[in-house]
Amino acid sequence: MNELSDSENRIDILSMYPEELEDYLKGMGYPSFRAKQVFSWLHEKYVGSVDEMTSLPKEMRQQLKDDMCYVEEEMRQTSREDGTVKFLFKMHDGQMIETVFMKYHHGNSICISSQCGCAMGCRFCASTIGGCIRNLTAGEMLGQIYSAMRLTGERISNVVVMGTGEPLQNYDNLIRFIRLLTHEKGYNLSVRNITVSTCGIVPMIDRLSEEKLPITLALSLHAPTDSLRRTIMPVANKYSIDETLGACERYFDKTGRRLTVEYSLMHGINDSVNDADTLGRLLRGRGIHVNLIPVNPVNETDFKPGTPEDVHLFKNTLEKYKINVTIRRGLGADIDAACGQLRRRRTRDN
Ligand code: SAH
């Protein structure tokens, strides 16, 4: 697969940089102003189909019709409590992905998927149960954002790549997606408003630090020791916590972006006061922000969240080490909140 097409070699104009689009359309005999028009329809007006590009000749629209990997709304759940919207999008090959749109005081955020399924095998996560089916193209990642904006009529100011998939395993498409989303001729989002979450693939973190992109990096740690981490995250068999935090430190040195550590609290597994103390000693003095997430129970697994008191005790213990800690706001608690649950339910029902 190359980055301008998907696994079936379908051309995807939404994944093309302006100069690539220009070359592609030139090959079809069109002058360069047509490429500018198409780029603007895609990245400034977020059209859902080539048919809507009304300034193009009909014949051209006909020719381009199959050259875009659309994501189409298959289903939507809206939280009555806080307005969070969870979309299930269908891709041209029938595969489904999830996207979550969230409202915050400081602007709207979106959580997008980077792969269809996931190969990392974290034991508490619904997204990985069926393995990784395929990578998403850059256009399919952009399409989640553009479709959500078109469908909600709202703008988005923060993007987190924290949905289904391991973004650093779909590296080239991820970088292309970020460069397109922040392109001055497109949506022009600030790179600083993008967060990429990883389970910690050390060589890829080092590679990311060379891109000169000040993205916020979030590390899914979930355990203060290697032995505990190995029981819930297979990636821990490959890279130790020491090596992983080392790569994150190099990332900070190169980009100036402080690390966020994500820690899903699983009752009786990693949420004791002793765990909090060990984590505090591990992370103190490094300028790391810790985000605690009470685990979302997944049908196929036994992991359960603790009580709010357990969560607060963990937070208070960490704070003794002068670590900046937040508890993830439980958005969309009344809809299938945990990553991958809606997609799984849909796949099972069909
Ligand atoms: N592969 C990337 C990004 C996707 S997962 C990563 O590992 O970071 C996004 C975050 O949700 C990760 O921190 C992941 O560990 C966490 N997560 C997955 N399933 C969860 C669940 N059931 N409850 C709470 N957090 C979960």
PDB file of N, CA and C in Angstrom, residues 72 192 259 261 296 307:
ATOM      1  N   GLU A  72     -18.541   7.722   5.679  1.00  0.00           N
ATOM      2  CA  GLU A  72     -19.951   8.106   5.701  1.00  0.00           C
ATOM      3  C   GLU A  72     -20.574   7.778   7.040  1.00  0.00           C
ATOM      4  N   ARG A 192       0.212  22.438  17.650  1.00  0.00           N
ATOM      5  CA  ARG A 192       0.147  22.347  19.116  1.00  0.00           C
ATOM      6  C   ARG A 192      -1.199  21.872  19.632  1.00  0.00           C
ATOM      7  N   LEU A 259       5.259  15.821  28.308  1.00  0.00           N
ATOM      8  CA  LEU A 259       4.587  14.528  28.132  1.00  0.00           C
ATOM      9  C   LEU A 259       3.325  14.432  28.994  1.00  0.00           C
ATOM     10  N   VAL A 261       0.984  11.472  30.611  1.00  0.00           N
ATOM     11  CA  VAL A 261       0.909  10.032  30.858  1.00  0.00           C
ATOM     12  C   VAL A 261      -0.542   9.675  31.128  1.00  0.00           C
ATOM     13  N   ASN A 296     -13.115   1.992  31.582  1.00  0.00           N
ATOM     14  CA  ASN A 296     -14.456   1.737  31.074  1.00  0.00           C
ATOM     15  C   ASN A 296     -14.634   0.229  30.978  1.00  0.00           C
ATOM     16  N   THR A 307     -14.193   2.908  43.150  1.00  0.00           N
ATOM     17  CA  THR A 307     -15.168   3.932  43.534  1.00  0.00           C
ATOM     18  C   THR A 307     -14.538   5.308  43.316  1.00  0.00           C
TER      19      THR A 307
END
